[in-house]
Short mmCIF file of C-alpha atoms in Angstrom, two decimals:
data_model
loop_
_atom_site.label_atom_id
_atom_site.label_comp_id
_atom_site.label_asym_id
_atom_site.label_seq_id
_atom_site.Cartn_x
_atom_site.Cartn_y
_atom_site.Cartn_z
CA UNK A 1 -32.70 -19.17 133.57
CA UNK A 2 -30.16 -18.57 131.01
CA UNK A 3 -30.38 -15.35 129.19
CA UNK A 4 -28.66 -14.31 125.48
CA UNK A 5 -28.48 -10.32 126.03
CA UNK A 6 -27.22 -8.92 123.29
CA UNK A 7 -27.27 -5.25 123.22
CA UNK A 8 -25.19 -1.67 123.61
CA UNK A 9 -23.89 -1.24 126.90
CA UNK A 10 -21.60 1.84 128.40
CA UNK A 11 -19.07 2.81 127.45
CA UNK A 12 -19.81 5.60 126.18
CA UNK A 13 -22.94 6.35 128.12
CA UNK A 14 -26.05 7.42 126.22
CA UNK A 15 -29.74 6.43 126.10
CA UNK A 16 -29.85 3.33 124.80
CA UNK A 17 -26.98 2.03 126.65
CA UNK A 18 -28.48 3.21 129.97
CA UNK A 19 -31.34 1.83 130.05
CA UNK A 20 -29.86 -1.69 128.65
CA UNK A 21 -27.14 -1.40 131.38
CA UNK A 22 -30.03 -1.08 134.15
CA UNK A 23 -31.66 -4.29 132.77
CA UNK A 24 -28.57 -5.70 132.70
CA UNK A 25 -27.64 -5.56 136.17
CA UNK A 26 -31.24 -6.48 137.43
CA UNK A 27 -30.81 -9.77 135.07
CA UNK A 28 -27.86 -10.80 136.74
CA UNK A 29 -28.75 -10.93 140.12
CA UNK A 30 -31.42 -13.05 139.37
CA UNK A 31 -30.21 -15.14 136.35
CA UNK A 32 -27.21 -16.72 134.49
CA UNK A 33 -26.81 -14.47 131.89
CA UNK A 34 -24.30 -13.89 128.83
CA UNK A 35 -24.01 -10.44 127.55
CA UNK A 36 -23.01 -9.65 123.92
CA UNK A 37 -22.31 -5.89 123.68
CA UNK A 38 -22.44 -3.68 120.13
CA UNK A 39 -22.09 -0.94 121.26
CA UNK A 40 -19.68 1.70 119.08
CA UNK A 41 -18.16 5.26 119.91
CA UNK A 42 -19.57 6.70 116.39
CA UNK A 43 -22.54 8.43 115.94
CA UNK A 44 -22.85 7.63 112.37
CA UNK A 45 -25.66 4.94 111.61
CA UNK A 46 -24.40 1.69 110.53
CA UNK A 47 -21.09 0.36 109.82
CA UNK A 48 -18.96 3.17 109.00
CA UNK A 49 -15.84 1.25 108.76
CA UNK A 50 -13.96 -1.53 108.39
CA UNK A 51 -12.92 -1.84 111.96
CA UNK A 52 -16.76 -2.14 112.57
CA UNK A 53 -17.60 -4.81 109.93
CA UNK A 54 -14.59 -6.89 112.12
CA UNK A 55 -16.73 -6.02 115.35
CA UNK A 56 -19.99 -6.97 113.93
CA UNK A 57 -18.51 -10.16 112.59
CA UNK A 58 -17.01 -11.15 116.23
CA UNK A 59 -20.61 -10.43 117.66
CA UNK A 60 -22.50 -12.74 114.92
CA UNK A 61 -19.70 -15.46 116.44
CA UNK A 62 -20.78 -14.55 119.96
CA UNK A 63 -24.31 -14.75 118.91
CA UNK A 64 -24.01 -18.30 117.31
CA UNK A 65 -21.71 -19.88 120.39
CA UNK A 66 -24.93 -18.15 122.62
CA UNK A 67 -27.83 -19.37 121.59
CA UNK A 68 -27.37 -22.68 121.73
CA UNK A 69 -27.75 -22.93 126.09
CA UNK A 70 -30.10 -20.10 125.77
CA UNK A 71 -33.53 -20.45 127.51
CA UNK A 72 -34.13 -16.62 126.30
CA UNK A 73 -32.42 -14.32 124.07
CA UNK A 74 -33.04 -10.55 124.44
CA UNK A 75 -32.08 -8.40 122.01
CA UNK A 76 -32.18 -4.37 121.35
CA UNK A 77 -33.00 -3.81 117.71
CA UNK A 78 -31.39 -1.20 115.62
CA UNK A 79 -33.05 1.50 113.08
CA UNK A 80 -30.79 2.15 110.20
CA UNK A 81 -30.45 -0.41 107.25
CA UNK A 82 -27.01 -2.17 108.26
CA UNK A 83 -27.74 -2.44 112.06
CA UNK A 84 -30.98 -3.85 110.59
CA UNK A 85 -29.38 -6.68 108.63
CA UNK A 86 -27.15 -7.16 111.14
CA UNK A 87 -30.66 -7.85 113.21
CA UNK A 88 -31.24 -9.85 110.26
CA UNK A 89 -28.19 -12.30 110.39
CA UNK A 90 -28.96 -12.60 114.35
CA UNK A 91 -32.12 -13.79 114.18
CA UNK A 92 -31.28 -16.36 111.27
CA UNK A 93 -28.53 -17.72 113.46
CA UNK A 94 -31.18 -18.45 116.31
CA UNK A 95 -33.58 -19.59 113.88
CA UNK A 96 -34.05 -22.38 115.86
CA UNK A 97 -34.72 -20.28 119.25
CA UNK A 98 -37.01 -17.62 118.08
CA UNK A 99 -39.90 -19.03 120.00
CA UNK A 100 -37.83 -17.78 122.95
CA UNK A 101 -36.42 -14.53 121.52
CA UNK A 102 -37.78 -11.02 122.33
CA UNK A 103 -36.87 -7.78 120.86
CA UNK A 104 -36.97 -4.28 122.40
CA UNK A 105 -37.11 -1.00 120.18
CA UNK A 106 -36.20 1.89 122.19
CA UNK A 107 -36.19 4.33 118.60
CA UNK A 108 -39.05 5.77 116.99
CA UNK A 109 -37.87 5.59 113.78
CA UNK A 110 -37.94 2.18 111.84
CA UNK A 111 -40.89 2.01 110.33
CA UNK A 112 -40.18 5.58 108.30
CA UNK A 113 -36.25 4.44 107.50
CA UNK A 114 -36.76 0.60 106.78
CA UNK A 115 -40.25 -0.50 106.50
CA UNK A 116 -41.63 1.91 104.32
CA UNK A 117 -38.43 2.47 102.19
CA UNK A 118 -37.84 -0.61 101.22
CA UNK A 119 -40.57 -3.36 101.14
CA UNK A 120 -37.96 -6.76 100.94
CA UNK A 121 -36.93 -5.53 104.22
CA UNK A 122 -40.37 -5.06 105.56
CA UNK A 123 -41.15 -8.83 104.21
CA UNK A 124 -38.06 -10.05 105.97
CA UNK A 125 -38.28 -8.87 108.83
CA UNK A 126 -41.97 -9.64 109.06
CA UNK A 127 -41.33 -13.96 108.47
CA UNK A 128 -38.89 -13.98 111.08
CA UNK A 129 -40.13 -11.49 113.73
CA UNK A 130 -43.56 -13.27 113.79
CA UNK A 131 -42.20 -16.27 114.72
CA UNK A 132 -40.75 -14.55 118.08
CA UNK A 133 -41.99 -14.71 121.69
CA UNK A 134 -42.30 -11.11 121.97
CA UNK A 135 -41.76 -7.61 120.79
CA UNK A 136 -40.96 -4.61 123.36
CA UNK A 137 -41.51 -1.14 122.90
CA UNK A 138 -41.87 2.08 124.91
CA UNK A 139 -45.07 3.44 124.43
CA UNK A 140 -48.41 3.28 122.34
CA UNK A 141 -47.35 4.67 119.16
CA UNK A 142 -44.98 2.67 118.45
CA UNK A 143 -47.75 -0.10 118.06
CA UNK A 144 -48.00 0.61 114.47
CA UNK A 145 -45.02 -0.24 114.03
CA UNK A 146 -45.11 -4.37 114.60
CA UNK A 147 -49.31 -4.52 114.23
CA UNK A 148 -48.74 -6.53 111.14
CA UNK A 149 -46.03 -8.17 112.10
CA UNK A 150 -47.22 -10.25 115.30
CA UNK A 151 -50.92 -10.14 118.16
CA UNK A 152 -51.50 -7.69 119.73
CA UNK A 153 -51.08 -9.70 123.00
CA UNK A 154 -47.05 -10.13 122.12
CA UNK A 155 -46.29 -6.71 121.74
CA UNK A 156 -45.50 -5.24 125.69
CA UNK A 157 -45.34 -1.80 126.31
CA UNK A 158 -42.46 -0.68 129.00
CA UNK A 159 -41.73 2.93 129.48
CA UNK A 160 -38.25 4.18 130.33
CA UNK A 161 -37.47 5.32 133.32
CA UNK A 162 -34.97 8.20 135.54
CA UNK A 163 -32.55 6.80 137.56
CA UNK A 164 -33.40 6.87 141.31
CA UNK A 165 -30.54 9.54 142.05
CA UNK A 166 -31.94 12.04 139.87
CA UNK A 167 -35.37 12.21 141.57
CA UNK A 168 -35.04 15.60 143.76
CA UNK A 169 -37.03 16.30 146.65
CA UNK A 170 -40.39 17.97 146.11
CA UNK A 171 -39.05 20.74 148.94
CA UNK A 172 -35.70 21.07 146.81
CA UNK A 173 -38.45 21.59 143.57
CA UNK A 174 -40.00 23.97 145.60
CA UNK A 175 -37.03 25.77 146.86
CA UNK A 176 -35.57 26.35 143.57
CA UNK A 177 -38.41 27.42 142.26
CA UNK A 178 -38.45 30.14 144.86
CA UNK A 179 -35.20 32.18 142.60
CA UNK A 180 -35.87 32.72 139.02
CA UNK A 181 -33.58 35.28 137.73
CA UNK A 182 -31.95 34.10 135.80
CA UNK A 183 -34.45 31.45 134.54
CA UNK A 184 -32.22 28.16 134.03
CA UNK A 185 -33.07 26.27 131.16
CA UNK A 186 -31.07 22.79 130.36
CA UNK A 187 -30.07 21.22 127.36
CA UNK A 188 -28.75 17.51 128.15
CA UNK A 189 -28.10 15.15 125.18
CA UNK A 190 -26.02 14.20 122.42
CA UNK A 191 -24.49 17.56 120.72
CA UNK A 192 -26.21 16.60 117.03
CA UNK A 193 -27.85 19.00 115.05
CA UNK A 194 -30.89 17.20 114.57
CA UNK A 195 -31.09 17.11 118.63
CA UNK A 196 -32.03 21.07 117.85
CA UNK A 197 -28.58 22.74 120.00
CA UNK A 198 -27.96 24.96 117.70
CA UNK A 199 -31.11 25.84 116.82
CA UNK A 200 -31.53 26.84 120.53
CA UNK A 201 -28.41 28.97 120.79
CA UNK A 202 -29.78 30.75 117.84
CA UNK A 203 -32.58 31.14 119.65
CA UNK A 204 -31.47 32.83 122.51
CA UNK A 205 -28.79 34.88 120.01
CA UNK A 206 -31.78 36.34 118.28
CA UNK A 207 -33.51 37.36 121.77
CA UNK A 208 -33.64 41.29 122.95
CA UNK A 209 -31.20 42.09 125.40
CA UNK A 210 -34.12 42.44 127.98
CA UNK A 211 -34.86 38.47 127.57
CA UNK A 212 -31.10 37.30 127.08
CA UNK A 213 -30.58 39.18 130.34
CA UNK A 214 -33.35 36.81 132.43
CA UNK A 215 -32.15 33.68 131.01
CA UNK A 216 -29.15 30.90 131.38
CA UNK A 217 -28.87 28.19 128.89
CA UNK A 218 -26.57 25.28 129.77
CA UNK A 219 -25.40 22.87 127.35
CA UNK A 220 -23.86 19.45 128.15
CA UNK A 221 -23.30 16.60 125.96
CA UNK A 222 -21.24 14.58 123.90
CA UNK A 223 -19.38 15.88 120.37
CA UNK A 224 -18.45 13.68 117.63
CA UNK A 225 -15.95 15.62 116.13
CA UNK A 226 -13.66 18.44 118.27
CA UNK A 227 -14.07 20.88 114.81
CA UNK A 228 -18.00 21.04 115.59
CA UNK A 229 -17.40 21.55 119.40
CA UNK A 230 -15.15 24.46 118.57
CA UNK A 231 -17.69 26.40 116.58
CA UNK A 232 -20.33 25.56 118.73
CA UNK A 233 -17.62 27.13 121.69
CA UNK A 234 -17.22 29.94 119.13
CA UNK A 235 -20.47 30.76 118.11
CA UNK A 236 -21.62 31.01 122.01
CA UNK A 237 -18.29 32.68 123.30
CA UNK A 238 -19.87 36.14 123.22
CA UNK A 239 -22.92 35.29 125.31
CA UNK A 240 -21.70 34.74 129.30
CA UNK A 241 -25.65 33.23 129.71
CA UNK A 242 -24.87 30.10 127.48
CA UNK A 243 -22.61 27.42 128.75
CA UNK A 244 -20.89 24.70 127.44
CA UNK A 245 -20.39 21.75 130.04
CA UNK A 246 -18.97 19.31 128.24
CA UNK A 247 -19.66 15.01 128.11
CA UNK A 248 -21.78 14.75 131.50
CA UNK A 249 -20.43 11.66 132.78
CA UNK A 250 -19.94 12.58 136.76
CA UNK A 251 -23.28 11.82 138.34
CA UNK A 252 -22.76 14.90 141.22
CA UNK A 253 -22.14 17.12 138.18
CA UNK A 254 -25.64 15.91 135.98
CA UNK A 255 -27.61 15.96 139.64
CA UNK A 256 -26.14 19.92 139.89
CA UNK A 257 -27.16 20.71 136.25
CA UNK A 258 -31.00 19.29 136.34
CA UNK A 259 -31.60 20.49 140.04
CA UNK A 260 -30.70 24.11 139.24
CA UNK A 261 -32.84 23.70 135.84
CA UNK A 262 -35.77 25.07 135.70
CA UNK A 263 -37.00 23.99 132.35
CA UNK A 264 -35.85 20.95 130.14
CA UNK A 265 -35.13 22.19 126.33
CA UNK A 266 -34.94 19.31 123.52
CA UNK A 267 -36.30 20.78 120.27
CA UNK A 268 -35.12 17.69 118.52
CA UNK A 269 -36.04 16.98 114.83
CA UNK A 270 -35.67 13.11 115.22
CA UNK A 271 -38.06 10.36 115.35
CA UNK A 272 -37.82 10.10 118.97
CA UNK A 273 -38.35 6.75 120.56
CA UNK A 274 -39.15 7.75 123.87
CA UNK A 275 -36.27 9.99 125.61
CA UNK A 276 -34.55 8.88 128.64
CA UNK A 277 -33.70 12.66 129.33
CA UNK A 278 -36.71 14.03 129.59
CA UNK A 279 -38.01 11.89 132.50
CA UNK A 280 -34.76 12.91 133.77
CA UNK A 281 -36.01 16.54 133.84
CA UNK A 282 -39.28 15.12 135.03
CA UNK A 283 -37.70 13.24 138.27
CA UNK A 284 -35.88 16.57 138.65
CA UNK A 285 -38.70 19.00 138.55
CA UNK A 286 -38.18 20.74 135.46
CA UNK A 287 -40.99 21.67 133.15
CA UNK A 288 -40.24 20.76 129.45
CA UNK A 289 -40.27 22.34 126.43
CA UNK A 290 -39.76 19.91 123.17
CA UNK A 291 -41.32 18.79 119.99
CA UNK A 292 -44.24 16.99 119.04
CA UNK A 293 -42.49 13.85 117.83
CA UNK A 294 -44.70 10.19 118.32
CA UNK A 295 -42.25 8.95 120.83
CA UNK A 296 -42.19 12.08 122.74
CA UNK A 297 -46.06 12.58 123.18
CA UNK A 298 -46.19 9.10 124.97
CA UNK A 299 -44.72 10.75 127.62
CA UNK A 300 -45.51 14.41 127.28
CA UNK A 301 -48.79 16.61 126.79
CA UNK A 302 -48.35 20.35 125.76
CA UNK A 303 -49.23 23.02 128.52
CA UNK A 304 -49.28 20.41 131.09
CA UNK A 305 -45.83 18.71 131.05
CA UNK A 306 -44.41 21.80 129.30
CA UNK A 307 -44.74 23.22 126.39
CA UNK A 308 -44.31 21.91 122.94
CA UNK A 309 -42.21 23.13 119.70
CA UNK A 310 -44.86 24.12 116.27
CA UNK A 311 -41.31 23.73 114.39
CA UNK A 312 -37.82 23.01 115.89
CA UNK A 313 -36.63 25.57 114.49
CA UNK A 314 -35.02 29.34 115.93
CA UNK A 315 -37.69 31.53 115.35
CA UNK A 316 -40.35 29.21 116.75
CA UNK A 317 -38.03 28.49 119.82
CA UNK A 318 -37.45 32.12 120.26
CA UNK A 319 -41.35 33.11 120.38
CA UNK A 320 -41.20 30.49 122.95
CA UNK A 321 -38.71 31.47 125.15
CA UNK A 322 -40.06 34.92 125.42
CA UNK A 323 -43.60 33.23 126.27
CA UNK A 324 -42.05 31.28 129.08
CA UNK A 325 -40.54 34.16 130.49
CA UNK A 326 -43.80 36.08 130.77
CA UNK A 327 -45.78 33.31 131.92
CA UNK A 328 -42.54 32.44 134.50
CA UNK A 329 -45.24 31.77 137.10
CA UNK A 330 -46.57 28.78 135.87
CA UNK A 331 -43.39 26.82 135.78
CA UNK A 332 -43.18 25.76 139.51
CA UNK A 333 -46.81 24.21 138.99
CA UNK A 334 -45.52 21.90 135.93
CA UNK A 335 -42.54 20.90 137.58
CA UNK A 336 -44.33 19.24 140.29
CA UNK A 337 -46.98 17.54 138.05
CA UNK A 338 -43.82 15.96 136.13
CA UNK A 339 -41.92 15.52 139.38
CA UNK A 340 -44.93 13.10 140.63
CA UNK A 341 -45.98 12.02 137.41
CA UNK A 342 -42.00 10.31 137.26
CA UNK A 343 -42.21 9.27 140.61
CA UNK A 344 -45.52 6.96 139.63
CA UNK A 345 -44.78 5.66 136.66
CA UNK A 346 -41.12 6.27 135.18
CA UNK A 347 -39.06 4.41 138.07
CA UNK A 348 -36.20 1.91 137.30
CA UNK A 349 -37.75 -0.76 139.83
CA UNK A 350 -40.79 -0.33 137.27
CA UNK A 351 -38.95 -0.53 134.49
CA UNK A 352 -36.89 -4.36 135.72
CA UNK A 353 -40.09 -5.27 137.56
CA UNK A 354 -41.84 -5.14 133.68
CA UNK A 355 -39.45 -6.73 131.57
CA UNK A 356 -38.67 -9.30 134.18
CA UNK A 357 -42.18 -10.48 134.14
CA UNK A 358 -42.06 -10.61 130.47
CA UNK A 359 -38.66 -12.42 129.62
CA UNK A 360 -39.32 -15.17 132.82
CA UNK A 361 -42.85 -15.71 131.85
CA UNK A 362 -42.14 -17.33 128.73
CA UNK A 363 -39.38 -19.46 130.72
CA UNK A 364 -42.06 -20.58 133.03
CA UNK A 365 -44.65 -21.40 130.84
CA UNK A 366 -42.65 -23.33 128.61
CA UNK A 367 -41.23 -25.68 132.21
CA UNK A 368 -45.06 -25.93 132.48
#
């Protein structure tokens, strides 16, 4: 079977390109397949420059020379308005192959950005994506999202997944479990603001001395800009129990942060799809604490994954912490209900096994 796959892949390293370079690689063992990567070092939504509008325009000639031997094309959608008309020009230059084409939303997002906003868009996208084989997404409320758009029958729900290394031993879950003082809690994503950092540091800032004194926070991911790293460095320099770890690239030095973690912080303010790092923090036994975002309560149910965010903001994180560290008890418990929750349902040979059956189903049926 020959495969279009046109999506981000690494580098850099971050959720979405993960989980499209572990597709990836189970694709090519079993198929011919021809890769067309968009991936971009920027944070910023979009096309931010001109250097990008070149890189789009070499992947819409990529896209065109593609399609034509395609059996199926496979493509990662984006969220904000000019990744979505890039989307756009994609699918009008396979036009002619959308009864083969499948696209996978991994953000939680689109509907509230595009859709809604503006309804040409919506109408757009709507003519061309109901004319597809398939639509992807990671969990049931993100239905909503294509209902009116295609059946119910071609829209396939596929959870993410950890990454087999990260899965600890349920005796290493137990064993760490066994020293709490301090209590390790892990932050492990993208350093944005709307990923609620700061908001944590603040947290833990605004904590007695008693508290601060029973808790490490560790920090590790990627900066945009070196001037926001620097007063994030600054702003934490006075507190020895915060940490700053830098771009987590190393996988001995991610396995050492999660398997010392005892809880998983993300009090993000985004419309989460459905984040790769928290069944991270799952494989590794760490109990969770996030927000209630659609995306995020596919995967997550308060006071039994973890506990869940009223506002991502300091003072609600705060009341939080100082919860968790009088109810330190019941951590070990939650850790192991995520630990084996992972291990049943969030595993990468789930993950290929899924979309395998999805994108070489419609191959087969259409040889029939």
């Amino acid at each position: 079977m020959r495969i279009l796959f046109i999506a981000p892949l690494p580098p850099p390293l971050g959720g979405h390109s993960l989980v499209a370079k572990v597709l990836y690689d189970a694709l090519v063992n079993k198929h011919e397949v021809e890769a067309v990567n968009f991936n971009k070092n920027s944070f910023v939504e979009g096309i931010s420059s001109f250097k990008r509008i070149f890189e789009i325009f070499s992947i819409l000639i990529k896209v065109r020379k593609g399609q034509k031997n395609a059996d199926v094309i496979y493509l990662t959608i984006s969220e904000s308005f000019a990744g979505n008309l890039k989307d756009i020009f994609i699918y009008l230059l396979c036009y002619n192959k959308l009864s083969v084409f499948y696209i996978h939303l991994h953000g939680g997002s689109i509907k509230r950005l595009l859709w809604d906003k503006y309804p040409l868009i919506h109408k757009i996208n709507k003519w061309l994506i109901k004319k597809m084989s398939g639509v992807i997404i990671t969990g049931e409320s993100h239905k909503v999202v294509f209902s009116d758009f295609v059946d119910a029958n071609k829209i396939f729900i596929v959870p993410n997944f950890s990454l087999d290394y990260l899965f600890l031993d349920e005796k290493l879950i137990l064993n760490k479990f066994q020293e709490l003082s301090p209590l390790r809690i892990l932050y492990m994503s993208n350093m944005v603001e709307k990923k609620g950092y700061l908001e944590l540091a603040k947290a833990y800032i605004s904590l007695s001395i008693e508290v601060k004194n029973k808790i490490q926070i560790d920090f590790a991911g990627r900066f945009e800009f070196d001037s926001q790293k620097n007063e994030f460095l600054q702003l934490i320099a006075d507190f020895p129990n915060m940490q700053y770890h830098g771009m987590v690239e190393d996988s001995q030095k991610k396995i050492n942060l999660y398997s010392a973690a005892h809880v998983f912080a993300l009090p993000t303010s985004f419309f989460e799809g459905q984040p790769v790092s928290i069944l991270e923090a799952y494989a590794s036994g760490c109990a969770v604490i996030t927000t209630g975002q659609s995306g995020i309560l596919d995967i997550f149910t308060d006071n039994i994954n973890g506990f869940q965010f009223n506002d991502p903001n300091s003072e609600s994180i705060k009341k939080l912490l100082e919860n968790i560290v009088i109810n330190i008890s019941d951590l070990q418990k939650i850790a192991l209900i995520n630990f084996n929750l992972a291990n049943q349902k969030y595993r990468v040979s789930i993950y290929n096994k899924s979309l395998l059956d999805i994108l070489e189903y419609q191959y087969i049926h259409l040889k029939n």
